[in-house]
Amino acid sequence: MQANIGGIVPLSTVDWHGRSSIVLFFNGCPFRCPYCHNFNLIDQKNSVDLDLVRKRISESKPFISAVVFLGGEPLLQSEEVAEIAKIAKEKDLLVGIHTNGYFPDAVLSLIENGLADKFFVDIKAPFESDFYLKVTGVKADEKFGEKMIANIQKSLKIIDASKVALEVKTTVFPDLVGSEEDIEKIASWLDQNIVNQQKLAYVIQQGNGRNAPGPVLQNSRFFEPAEMDKLAETAGSVLKAPIMTRTEEEGQKEYRF
C-alpha cells in the first residue's frame, strides 16, 4: 500500500504538547482555508510506500513516544492512516491525529479499532453555515455548509463518547475569526455538548498569515498576547475544561478560571 504523503518530520516536540513524536504530513484537503500554512500540500501528490514509513518510524522509535498525523487532512486517506496507525501500535507508540473533523466515519473506525489515542480537532469558526464556508474557503451553498458542520459535530461527539483524548483548536485572526463573541459561541457549544470535559482541552491559537496563500492574511496583524488572554478569559467564562493559548511571543500558556 502507498500513501500520498507530503513530508515526514522524524522528531517533533510541538505537534503533541508534552510528547516527542514523528510527524507524517498527508497531502490533500477538502477545505481551502485562507490562512493555511500547509497550503502546498492541498493538491500535491507524492506516493510513499508504507514500508518506507515503517522504516522511518523504526528509525525514530528510540527518541519518540508517538506518531502524529497532520496535513492537509489525514482522514482523506483513512485506510492508509489506519495501516500506519497499526504500525505505530505494533511498536507501542501512541497515535495522535490532527483533523478538521469532516470525516466522522473515519474517526469512529479508528476509535473502534483502538488505533487512536488523541484527536486534535480544528473548530475553525462558530457553527454557522455561511461563516464556516468563509473561514474554510469552500465555495458552496448553505446546505453544504450545514453538512460540514453536522459532520464536525458528529466527529466531536464520537470522540467525546470514547476514551480517546480530545484537543480542540481555533486559529484566530483579527480580520477573519476570533472576536470575543466568536470564541464565546465555540466555547458554549463545547460546554453544552462535550460531556467528558476532563479529557478535553481548548486551544486558541494566534494566527500567523506570513505563510498564507494570499496577500490579505499575509498582511494581517496578529492578536497581541493581552488580546489572547482576553479571548481565553472569554472561553473560560463558559467552559470548564482547560483553556490554552499559543502565541509566538509566549508559546503555549494554560489558564485556570
Tab-separated table of N, CA and C in Angstrom, residues 80-243:
chain	number	residue	atom	x	y	z
A	80	GLU	N	-5.143	4.360	4.661
A	80	GLU	CA	-3.694	4.482	4.810
A	80	GLU	C	-3.327	4.902	6.237
A	81	VAL	N	-4.105	5.832	6.789
A	81	VAL	CA	-3.872	6.250	8.176
A	81	VAL	C	-4.021	5.064	9.120
A	82	ALA	N	-5.054	4.261	8.894
A	82	ALA	CA	-5.277	3.093	9.754
A	82	ALA	C	-4.112	2.115	9.678
A	83	GLU	N	-3.603	1.881	8.484
A	83	GLU	CA	-2.482	0.941	8.342
A	83	GLU	C	-1.230	1.459	9.046
A	84	ILE	N	-0.971	2.753	8.929
A	84	ILE	CA	0.207	3.316	9.601
A	84	ILE	C	-0.004	3.328	11.115
A	85	ALA	N	-1.235	3.590	11.543
A	85	ALA	CA	-1.529	3.544	12.978
A	85	ALA	C	-1.291	2.143	13.539
A	86	LYS	N	-1.585	1.120	12.746
A	86	LYS	CA	-1.300	-0.256	13.180
A	86	LYS	C	0.200	-0.463	13.366
A	87	ILE	N	0.988	0.099	12.460
A	87	ILE	CA	2.449	0.014	12.596
A	87	ILE	C	2.880	0.679	13.903
A	88	ALA	N	2.310	1.848	14.181
A	88	ALA	CA	2.641	2.561	15.422
A	88	ALA	C	2.305	1.716	16.641
A	89	LYS	N	1.137	1.098	16.615
A	89	LYS	CA	0.712	0.293	17.762
A	89	LYS	C	1.587	-0.943	17.934
A	90	GLU	N	2.016	-1.524	16.817
A	90	GLU	CA	2.932	-2.669	16.895
A	90	GLU	C	4.217	-2.294	17.628
A	91	LYS	N	4.572	-1.022	17.547
A	91	LYS	CA	5.813	-0.537	18.168
A	91	LYS	C	5.546	0.156	19.507
A	92	ASP	N	4.338	-0.053	20.041
A	92	ASP	CA	3.951	0.506	21.345
A	92	ASP	C	4.042	2.028	21.377
A	93	LEU	N	3.672	2.652	20.270
A	93	LEU	CA	3.652	4.108	20.192
A	93	LEU	C	2.216	4.622	20.244
A	94	LEU	N	2.040	5.785	20.814
A	94	LEU	CA	0.738	6.438	20.814
A	94	LEU	C	0.460	7.032	19.436
A	95	VAL	N	-0.819	7.248	19.152
A	95	VAL	CA	-1.232	7.806	17.863
A	95	VAL	C	-2.063	9.065	18.096
A	96	GLY	N	-1.610	10.168	17.505
A	96	GLY	CA	-2.350	11.420	17.551
A	96	GLY	C	-2.727	11.863	16.150
A	97	ILE	N	-3.958	12.297	15.988
A	97	ILE	CA	-4.455	12.644	14.652
A	97	ILE	C	-5.031	14.054	14.653
A	98	HIS	N	-4.436	14.925	13.836
A	98	HIS	CA	-4.960	16.273	13.624
A	98	HIS	C	-5.965	16.204	12.475
A	99	THR	N	-7.148	16.757	12.687
A	99	THR	CA	-8.197	16.645	11.674
A	99	THR	C	-9.133	17.848	11.733
A	100	ASN	N	-9.767	18.126	10.600
A	100	ASN	CA	-10.801	19.158	10.592
A	100	ASN	C	-12.162	18.602	10.984
A	101	GLY	N	-12.248	17.290	11.212
A	101	GLY	CA	-13.474	16.685	11.700
A	101	GLY	C	-14.498	16.339	10.645
A	102	TYR	N	-14.145	16.525	9.382
A	102	TYR	CA	-15.134	16.355	8.314
A	102	TYR	C	-15.480	14.894	8.038
A	103	PHE	N	-14.695	13.957	8.559
A	103	PHE	CA	-14.893	12.542	8.229
A	103	PHE	C	-15.206	11.732	9.486
A	104	PRO	N	-16.440	11.826	10.009
A	104	PRO	CA	-16.771	11.143	11.265
A	104	PRO	C	-16.692	9.624	11.180
A	105	ASP	N	-16.979	9.050	10.020
A	105	ASP	CA	-16.900	7.588	9.902
A	105	ASP	C	-15.464	7.108	10.081
A	106	ALA	N	-14.512	7.864	9.558
A	106	ALA	CA	-13.100	7.511	9.730
A	106	ALA	C	-12.689	7.649	11.191
A	107	VAL	N	-13.172	8.695	11.845
A	107	VAL	CA	-12.896	8.878	13.275
A	107	VAL	C	-13.412	7.682	14.064
A	108	LEU	N	-14.648	7.284	13.795
A	108	LEU	CA	-15.260	6.164	14.511
A	108	LEU	C	-14.496	4.873	14.277
A	109	SER	N	-14.114	4.608	13.035
A	109	SER	CA	-13.397	3.375	12.710
A	109	SER	C	-12.065	3.294	13.452
A	110	LEU	N	-11.332	4.381	13.483
A	110	LEU	CA	-10.049	4.388	14.193
A	110	LEU	C	-10.242	4.117	15.680
A	111	ILE	N	-11.257	4.723	16.256
A	111	ILE	CA	-11.518	4.519	17.682
A	111	ILE	C	-11.937	3.080	17.950
A	112	GLU	N	-12.854	2.566	17.148
A	112	GLU	CA	-13.345	1.204	17.368
A	112	GLU	C	-12.244	0.164	17.231
A	113	ASN	N	-11.237	0.465	16.422
A	113	ASN	CA	-10.138	-0.478	16.218
A	113	ASN	C	-8.931	-0.195	17.112
A	114	GLY	N	-9.096	0.710	18.065
A	114	GLY	CA	-8.030	1.000	19.014
A	114	GLY	C	-6.805	1.628	18.389
A	115	LEU	N	-7.012	2.456	17.363
A	115	LEU	CA	-5.894	3.000	16.591
A	115	LEU	C	-5.682	4.495	16.801
A	116	ALA	N	-6.300	5.059	17.816
A	116	ALA	CA	-6.103	6.487	18.108
A	116	ALA	C	-6.084	6.698	19.616
A	117	ASP	N	-5.175	7.553	20.061
A	117	ASP	CA	-5.085	7.902	21.478
A	117	ASP	C	-5.488	9.345	21.746
A	118	LYS	N	-5.371	10.187	20.729
A	118	LYS	CA	-5.778	11.577	20.893
A	118	LYS	C	-6.126	12.164	19.533
A	119	PHE	N	-7.223	12.905	19.501
A	119	PHE	CA	-7.590	13.678	18.315
A	119	PHE	C	-7.404	15.163	18.604
A	120	PHE	N	-6.871	15.856	17.610
A	120	PHE	CA	-6.709	17.304	17.652
A	120	PHE	C	-7.643	17.858	16.571
A	121	VAL	N	-8.772	18.417	16.978
A	121	VAL	CA	-9.813	18.810	16.023
A	121	VAL	C	-9.880	20.329	15.921
A	122	ASP	N	-9.823	20.818	14.694
A	122	ASP	CA	-9.983	22.251	14.455
A	122	ASP	C	-11.465	22.607	14.414
A	123	ILE	N	-11.878	23.520	15.278
A	123	ILE	CA	-13.153	24.215	15.085
A	123	ILE	C	-12.774	25.591	14.566
A	124	LYS	N	-13.034	25.805	13.306
A	124	LYS	CA	-12.469	26.967	12.629
A	124	LYS	C	-13.272	28.243	12.819
A	125	ALA	N	-14.517	28.093	13.279
A	125	ALA	CA	-15.399	29.245	13.451
A	125	ALA	C	-16.609	28.791	14.250
A	126	PRO	N	-17.440	29.720	14.709
A	126	PRO	CA	-18.724	29.302	15.269
A	126	PRO	C	-19.496	28.465	14.249
A	127	PHE	N	-20.336	27.586	14.755
A	127	PHE	CA	-21.047	26.662	13.874
A	127	PHE	C	-22.223	27.356	13.191
A	128	GLU	N	-21.902	28.232	12.248
A	128	GLU	CA	-22.872	28.937	11.416
A	128	GLU	C	-22.460	28.718	9.968
A	129	SER	N	-23.372	28.281	9.141
A	129	SER	CA	-23.038	27.790	7.803
A	129	SER	C	-22.225	28.790	6.978
A	130	ASP	N	-22.724	30.004	6.819
A	130	ASP	CA	-22.030	30.984	5.977
A	130	ASP	C	-20.647	31.317	6.530
A	131	PHE	N	-20.569	31.440	7.831
A	131	PHE	CA	-19.300	31.770	8.491
A	131	PHE	C	-18.292	30.642	8.271
A	132	TYR	N	-18.754	29.403	8.438
A	132	TYR	CA	-17.837	28.271	8.291
A	132	TYR	C	-17.343	28.137	6.854
A	133	LEU	N	-18.227	28.367	5.899
A	133	LEU	CA	-17.813	28.328	4.495
A	133	LEU	C	-16.760	29.399	4.213
A	134	LYS	N	-16.954	30.584	4.772
A	134	LYS	CA	-15.997	31.676	4.560
A	134	LYS	C	-14.627	31.330	5.132
A	135	VAL	N	-14.596	30.839	6.361
A	135	VAL	CA	-13.318	30.593	7.031
A	135	VAL	C	-12.596	29.399	6.422
A	136	THR	N	-13.342	28.437	5.885
A	136	THR	CA	-12.709	27.269	5.259
A	136	THR	C	-12.434	27.472	3.778
A	137	GLY	N	-12.896	28.583	3.209
A	137	GLY	CA	-12.632	28.856	1.803
A	137	GLY	C	-13.359	27.941	0.843
A	138	VAL	N	-14.410	27.278	1.326
A	138	VAL	CA	-15.163	26.352	0.476
A	138	VAL	C	-16.245	27.128	-0.263
A	139	LYS	N	-16.228	27.028	-1.595
A	139	LYS	CA	-17.223	27.725	-2.403
A	139	LYS	C	-18.395	26.774	-2.638
A	140	ALA	N	-19.404	26.898	-1.793
A	140	ALA	CA	-20.559	26.008	-1.865
A	140	ALA	C	-21.756	26.731	-1.261
A	141	ASP	N	-22.926	26.092	-1.354
A	141	ASP	CA	-24.129	26.733	-0.835
A	141	ASP	C	-24.294	26.453	0.658
A	142	GLU	N	-25.298	27.091	1.223
A	142	GLU	CA	-25.527	26.994	2.668
A	142	GLU	C	-25.778	25.558	3.109
A	143	LYS	N	-26.435	24.784	2.250
A	143	LYS	CA	-26.733	23.394	2.610
A	143	LYS	C	-25.452	22.595	2.806
A	144	PHE	N	-24.452	22.836	1.950
A	144	PHE	CA	-23.180	22.132	2.125
A	144	PHE	C	-22.501	22.584	3.412
A	145	GLY	N	-22.598	23.873	3.712
A	145	GLY	CA	-22.047	24.359	4.978
A	145	GLY	C	-22.678	23.666	6.166
A	146	GLU	N	-23.982	23.444	6.092
A	146	GLU	CA	-24.674	22.737	7.174
A	146	GLU	C	-24.189	21.293	7.282
A	147	LYS	N	-23.905	20.669	6.132
A	147	LYS	CA	-23.374	19.302	6.150
A	147	LYS	C	-21.989	19.269	6.792
A	148	MET	N	-21.143	20.223	6.433
A	148	MET	CA	-19.816	20.313	7.046
A	148	MET	C	-19.928	20.369	8.562
A	149	ILE	N	-20.768	21.270	9.033
A	149	ILE	CA	-20.917	21.466	10.471
A	149	ILE	C	-21.455	20.211	11.135
A	150	ALA	N	-22.447	19.568	10.509
A	150	ALA	CA	-23.011	18.340	11.081
A	150	ALA	C	-21.946	17.254	11.200
A	151	ASN	N	-21.106	17.129	10.177
A	151	ASN	CA	-20.038	16.123	10.217
A	151	ASN	C	-19.047	16.408	11.348
A	152	ILE	N	-18.655	17.667	11.471
A	152	ILE	CA	-17.678	18.035	12.504
A	152	ILE	C	-18.260	17.800	13.892
A	153	GLN	N	-19.497	18.206	14.088
A	153	GLN	CA	-20.134	17.985	15.384
A	153	GLN	C	-20.263	16.496	15.689
A	154	LYS	N	-20.562	15.697	14.681
A	154	LYS	CA	-20.650	14.251	14.880
A	154	LYS	C	-19.298	13.680	15.286
A	155	SER	N	-18.234	14.116	14.620
A	155	SER	CA	-16.887	13.649	14.980
A	155	SER	C	-16.571	13.975	16.434
A	156	LEU	N	-16.872	15.200	16.837
A	156	LEU	CA	-16.589	15.616	18.211
A	156	LEU	C	-17.354	14.769	19.217
A	157	LYS	N	-18.595	14.454	18.907
A	157	LYS	CA	-19.403	13.661	19.838
A	157	LYS	C	-18.945	12.206	19.875
A	158	ILE	N	-18.471	11.692	18.747
A	158	ILE	CA	-17.913	10.333	18.724
A	158	ILE	C	-16.676	10.262	19.620
A	159	ILE	N	-15.801	11.235	19.482
A	159	ILE	CA	-14.588	11.257	20.312
A	159	ILE	C	-14.960	11.414	21.782
A	160	ASP	N	-15.908	12.286	22.060
A	160	ASP	CA	-16.338	12.520	23.438
A	160	ASP	C	-16.860	11.244	24.089
A	161	ALA	N	-17.558	10.421	23.312
A	161	ALA	CA	-18.159	9.193	23.848
A	161	ALA	C	-17.144	8.077	24.042
A	162	SER	N	-15.921	8.290	23.595
A	162	SER	CA	-14.872	7.276	23.692
A	162	SER	C	-13.924	7.606	24.848
A	163	LYS	N	-12.878	6.801	24.978
A	163	LYS	CA	-11.845	7.064	25.984
A	163	LYS	C	-10.682	7.880	25.406
A	164	VAL	N	-10.798	8.239	24.145
A	164	VAL	CA	-9.724	8.949	23.454
A	164	VAL	C	-9.720	10.423	23.865
A	165	ALA	N	-8.534	10.976	24.088
A	165	ALA	CA	-8.406	12.382	24.485
A	165	ALA	C	-8.742	13.309	23.318
A	166	LEU	N	-9.142	14.526	23.655
A	166	LEU	CA	-9.582	15.489	22.643
A	166	LEU	C	-9.004	16.869	22.934
A	167	GLU	N	-8.337	17.412	21.928
A	167	GLU	CA	-7.928	18.819	21.966
A	167	GLU	C	-8.619	19.531	20.814
A	168	VAL	N	-9.302	20.606	21.126
A	168	VAL	CA	-9.973	21.423	20.116
A	168	VAL	C	-9.193	22.723	19.967
A	169	LYS	N	-9.021	23.146	18.726
A	169	LYS	CA	-8.221	24.341	18.454
A	169	LYS	C	-8.968	25.291	17.527
A	170	THR	N	-8.901	26.580	17.828
A	170	THR	CA	-9.391	27.623	16.930
A	170	THR	C	-8.243	28.587	16.644
A	171	THR	N	-7.954	28.790	15.366
A	171	THR	CA	-6.914	29.740	14.962
A	171	THR	C	-7.577	31.082	14.679
A	172	VAL	N	-7.062	32.134	15.304
A	172	VAL	CA	-7.760	33.421	15.260
A	172	VAL	C	-6.956	34.492	14.525
A	173	PHE	N	-7.689	35.276	13.741
A	173	PHE	CA	-7.152	36.437	13.024
A	173	PHE	C	-8.105	37.611	13.246
A	174	PRO	N	-7.605	38.797	13.542
A	174	PRO	CA	-8.495	39.936	13.764
A	174	PRO	C	-9.425	40.219	12.586
A	175	ASP	N	-8.977	39.942	11.362
A	175	ASP	CA	-9.770	40.284	10.182
A	175	ASP	C	-10.613	39.124	9.655
A	176	LEU	N	-10.643	38.013	10.394
A	176	LEU	CA	-11.359	36.844	9.880
A	176	LEU	C	-12.235	36.190	10.935
A	177	VAL	N	-11.640	35.691	11.982
A	177	VAL	CA	-12.372	34.991	13.038
A	177	VAL	C	-11.615	35.170	14.348
A	178	GLY	N	-12.355	35.286	15.459
A	178	GLY	CA	-11.675	35.393	16.736
A	178	GLY	C	-12.137	36.543	17.604
A	179	SER	N	-13.311	37.086	17.318
A	179	SER	CA	-13.863	38.082	18.233
A	179	SER	C	-14.255	37.386	19.537
A	180	GLU	N	-14.467	38.168	20.582
A	180	GLU	CA	-14.916	37.571	21.843
A	180	GLU	C	-16.237	36.833	21.641
A	181	GLU	N	-17.101	37.379	20.807
A	181	GLU	CA	-18.380	36.717	20.524
A	181	GLU	C	-18.156	35.373	19.834
A	182	ASP	N	-17.228	35.331	18.868
A	182	ASP	CA	-16.924	34.065	18.180
A	182	ASP	C	-16.450	33.012	19.177
A	183	ILE	N	-15.502	33.392	20.020
A	183	ILE	CA	-14.934	32.440	20.974
A	183	ILE	C	-15.981	31.992	21.985
A	184	GLU	N	-16.821	32.907	22.414
A	184	GLU	CA	-17.877	32.536	23.365
A	184	GLU	C	-18.837	31.523	22.748
A	185	LYS	N	-19.165	31.690	21.469
A	185	LYS	CA	-20.069	30.744	20.805
A	185	LYS	C	-19.440	29.356	20.716
A	186	ILE	N	-18.163	29.296	20.350
A	186	ILE	CA	-17.486	27.999	20.239
A	186	ILE	C	-17.380	27.342	21.608
A	187	ALA	N	-16.941	28.100	22.609
A	187	ALA	CA	-16.795	27.548	23.957
A	187	ALA	C	-18.141	27.107	24.521
A	188	SER	N	-19.191	27.849	24.231
A	188	SER	CA	-20.526	27.480	24.712
A	188	SER	C	-20.987	26.175	24.090
A	189	TRP	N	-20.720	26.015	22.781
A	189	TRP	CA	-21.099	24.743	22.147
A	189	TRP	C	-20.357	23.585	22.810
A	190	LEU	N	-19.076	23.744	23.032
A	190	LEU	CA	-18.297	22.683	23.676
A	190	LEU	C	-18.840	22.385	25.068
A	191	ASP	N	-19.143	23.427	25.827
A	191	ASP	CA	-19.630	23.222	27.189
A	191	ASP	C	-20.962	22.491	27.201
A	192	GLN	N	-21.804	22.785	26.231
A	192	GLN	CA	-23.141	22.200	26.199
A	192	GLN	C	-23.179	20.811	25.569
A	193	ASN	N	-22.152	20.462	24.782
A	193	ASN	CA	-22.215	19.218	24.013
A	193	ASN	C	-21.129	18.200	24.339
A	194	ILE	N	-20.033	18.611	24.940
A	194	ILE	CA	-18.974	17.677	25.304
A	194	ILE	C	-19.168	17.281	26.760
A	195	VAL	N	-19.483	16.020	26.978
A	195	VAL	CA	-19.818	15.533	28.320
A	195	VAL	C	-18.563	15.323	29.155
A	196	ASN	N	-17.564	14.682	28.561
A	196	ASN	CA	-16.362	14.284	29.298
A	196	ASN	C	-15.286	15.365	29.205
A	197	GLN	N	-15.547	16.479	29.843
A	197	GLN	CA	-14.630	17.613	29.722
A	197	GLN	C	-13.319	17.399	30.469
A	198	GLN	N	-13.237	16.342	31.275
A	198	GLN	CA	-11.974	16.051	31.955
A	198	GLN	C	-10.898	15.609	30.974
A	199	LYS	N	-11.277	15.193	29.766
A	199	LYS	CA	-10.285	14.807	28.754
A	199	LYS	C	-10.280	15.768	27.563
A	200	LEU	N	-10.853	16.952	27.769
A	200	LEU	CA	-10.913	17.985	26.735
A	200	LEU	C	-9.983	19.138	27.086
A	201	ALA	N	-9.334	19.694	26.091
A	201	ALA	CA	-8.634	20.976	26.222
A	201	ALA	C	-9.022	21.841	25.029
A	202	TYR	N	-9.171	23.137	25.263
A	202	TYR	CA	-9.497	24.073	24.184
A	202	TYR	C	-8.341	25.047	24.006
A	203	VAL	N	-7.803	25.080	22.790
A	203	VAL	CA	-6.645	25.909	22.469
A	203	VAL	C	-7.060	27.022	21.508
A	204	ILE	N	-6.733	28.250	21.863
A	204	ILE	CA	-6.930	29.394	20.976
A	204	ILE	C	-5.554	29.770	20.448
A	205	GLN	N	-5.378	29.614	19.150
A	205	GLN	CA	-4.057	29.777	18.535
A	205	GLN	C	-3.964	31.103	17.789
A	206	GLN	N	-2.921	31.836	18.059
A	206	GLN	CA	-2.654	33.103	17.369
A	206	GLN	C	-2.377	32.825	15.891
A	207	GLY	N	-3.208	33.365	15.012
A	207	GLY	CA	-2.997	33.174	13.589
A	207	GLY	C	-1.743	33.868	13.097
A	208	ASN	N	-1.096	33.225	12.165
A	208	ASN	CA	0.119	33.773	11.547
A	208	ASN	C	-0.061	33.699	10.043
A	209	GLY	N	-0.246	34.850	9.422
A	209	GLY	CA	-0.538	34.873	7.996
A	209	GLY	C	0.669	34.947	7.088
A	210	ARG	N	1.871	34.920	7.663
A	210	ARG	CA	3.055	35.123	6.822
A	210	ARG	C	3.179	34.078	5.724
A	211	ASN	N	2.760	32.841	6.021
A	211	ASN	CA	2.870	31.779	5.021
A	211	ASN	C	1.539	31.454	4.363
A	212	ALA	N	0.551	32.331	4.528
A	212	ALA	CA	-0.758	32.107	3.922
A	212	ALA	C	-0.658	32.208	2.401
A	213	PRO	N	-1.587	31.546	1.678
A	213	PRO	CA	-1.502	31.555	0.217
A	213	PRO	C	-1.859	32.882	-0.434
A	214	GLY	N	-2.546	33.771	0.277
A	214	GLY	CA	-2.960	35.028	-0.331
A	214	GLY	C	-2.479	36.234	0.444
A	215	PRO	N	-2.475	37.419	-0.197
A	215	PRO	CA	-1.901	38.621	0.424
A	215	PRO	C	-2.733	39.204	1.556
A	216	VAL	N	-4.041	38.926	1.589
A	216	VAL	CA	-4.893	39.571	2.596
A	216	VAL	C	-4.435	39.211	4.003
A	217	LEU	N	-4.296	37.902	4.270
A	217	LEU	CA	-3.881	37.488	5.607
A	217	LEU	C	-2.377	37.583	5.801
A	218	GLN	N	-1.626	37.581	4.704
A	218	GLN	CA	-0.179	37.785	4.840
A	218	GLN	C	0.116	39.135	5.477
A	219	ASN	N	-0.759	40.097	5.216
A	219	ASN	CA	-0.559	41.452	5.734
A	219	ASN	C	-1.412	41.750	6.965
A	220	SER	N	-2.120	40.729	7.451
A	220	SER	CA	-2.982	40.922	8.609
A	220	SER	C	-2.150	41.030	9.887
A	221	ARG	N	-2.610	41.848	10.809
A	221	ARG	CA	-1.916	41.915	12.094
A	221	ARG	C	-2.247	40.677	12.927
A	222	PHE	N	-1.426	40.395	13.915
A	222	PHE	CA	-1.677	39.305	14.851
A	222	PHE	C	-2.512	39.842	16.021
A	223	PHE	N	-3.194	38.940	16.721
A	223	PHE	CA	-3.692	39.295	18.039
A	223	PHE	C	-2.501	39.428	18.989
A	224	GLU	N	-2.479	40.468	19.787
A	224	GLU	CA	-1.434	40.652	20.792
A	224	GLU	C	-1.662	39.691	21.960
A	225	PRO	N	-0.611	39.342	22.718
A	225	PRO	CA	-0.784	38.431	23.858
A	225	PRO	C	-1.878	38.866	24.830
A	226	ALA	N	-1.995	40.158	25.096
A	226	ALA	CA	-3.040	40.636	26.012
A	226	ALA	C	-4.429	40.369	25.439
A	227	GLU	N	-4.567	40.481	24.119
A	227	GLU	CA	-5.845	40.174	23.476
A	227	GLU	C	-6.135	38.680	23.549
A	228	MET	N	-5.097	37.866	23.399
A	228	MET	CA	-5.261	36.417	23.518
A	228	MET	C	-5.687	36.041	24.937
A	229	ASP	N	-5.112	36.721	25.932
A	229	ASP	CA	-5.527	36.487	27.319
A	229	ASP	C	-7.015	36.763	27.485
A	230	LYS	N	-7.482	37.821	26.853
A	230	LYS	CA	-8.897	38.188	26.959
A	230	LYS	C	-9.783	37.142	26.290
A	231	LEU	N	-9.343	36.618	25.141
A	231	LEU	CA	-10.110	35.561	24.481
A	231	LEU	C	-10.158	34.312	25.349
A	232	ALA	N	-9.037	33.980	25.988
A	232	ALA	CA	-9.014	32.828	26.892
A	232	ALA	C	-9.969	33.044	28.061
A	233	GLU	N	-9.988	34.256	28.577
A	233	GLU	CA	-10.902	34.576	29.679
A	233	GLU	C	-12.353	34.424	29.236
A	234	THR	N	-12.635	34.839	28.007
A	234	THR	CA	-13.989	34.690	27.465
A	234	THR	C	-14.378	33.223	27.385
A	235	ALA	N	-13.473	32.390	26.853
A	235	ALA	CA	-13.755	30.953	26.773
A	235	ALA	C	-13.935	30.358	28.161
A	236	GLY	N	-13.068	30.754	29.090
A	236	GLY	CA	-13.125	30.206	30.438
A	236	GLY	C	-14.351	30.614	31.220
A	237	SER	N	-15.016	31.658	30.781
A	237	SER	CA	-16.229	32.092	31.480
A	237	SER	C	-17.402	31.152	31.232
A	238	VAL	N	-17.294	30.322	30.180
A	238	VAL	CA	-18.405	29.408	29.864
A	238	VAL	C	-17.984	27.942	29.800
A	239	LEU	N	-16.682	27.662	29.708
A	239	LEU	CA	-16.204	26.291	29.517
A	239	LEU	C	-15.354	25.876	30.708
A	240	LYS	N	-15.670	24.711	31.266
A	240	LYS	CA	-14.972	24.251	32.470
A	240	LYS	C	-13.642	23.567	32.157
A	241	ALA	N	-13.448	23.119	30.933
A	241	ALA	CA	-12.218	22.416	30.547
A	241	ALA	C	-11.033	23.379	30.544
A	242	PRO	N	-9.801	22.846	30.584
A	242	PRO	CA	-8.619	23.709	30.499
A	242	PRO	C	-8.615	24.534	29.211
A	243	ILE	N	-8.221	25.784	29.335
A	243	ILE	CA	-8.112	26.700	28.203
A	243	ILE	C	-6.637	27.033	28.016
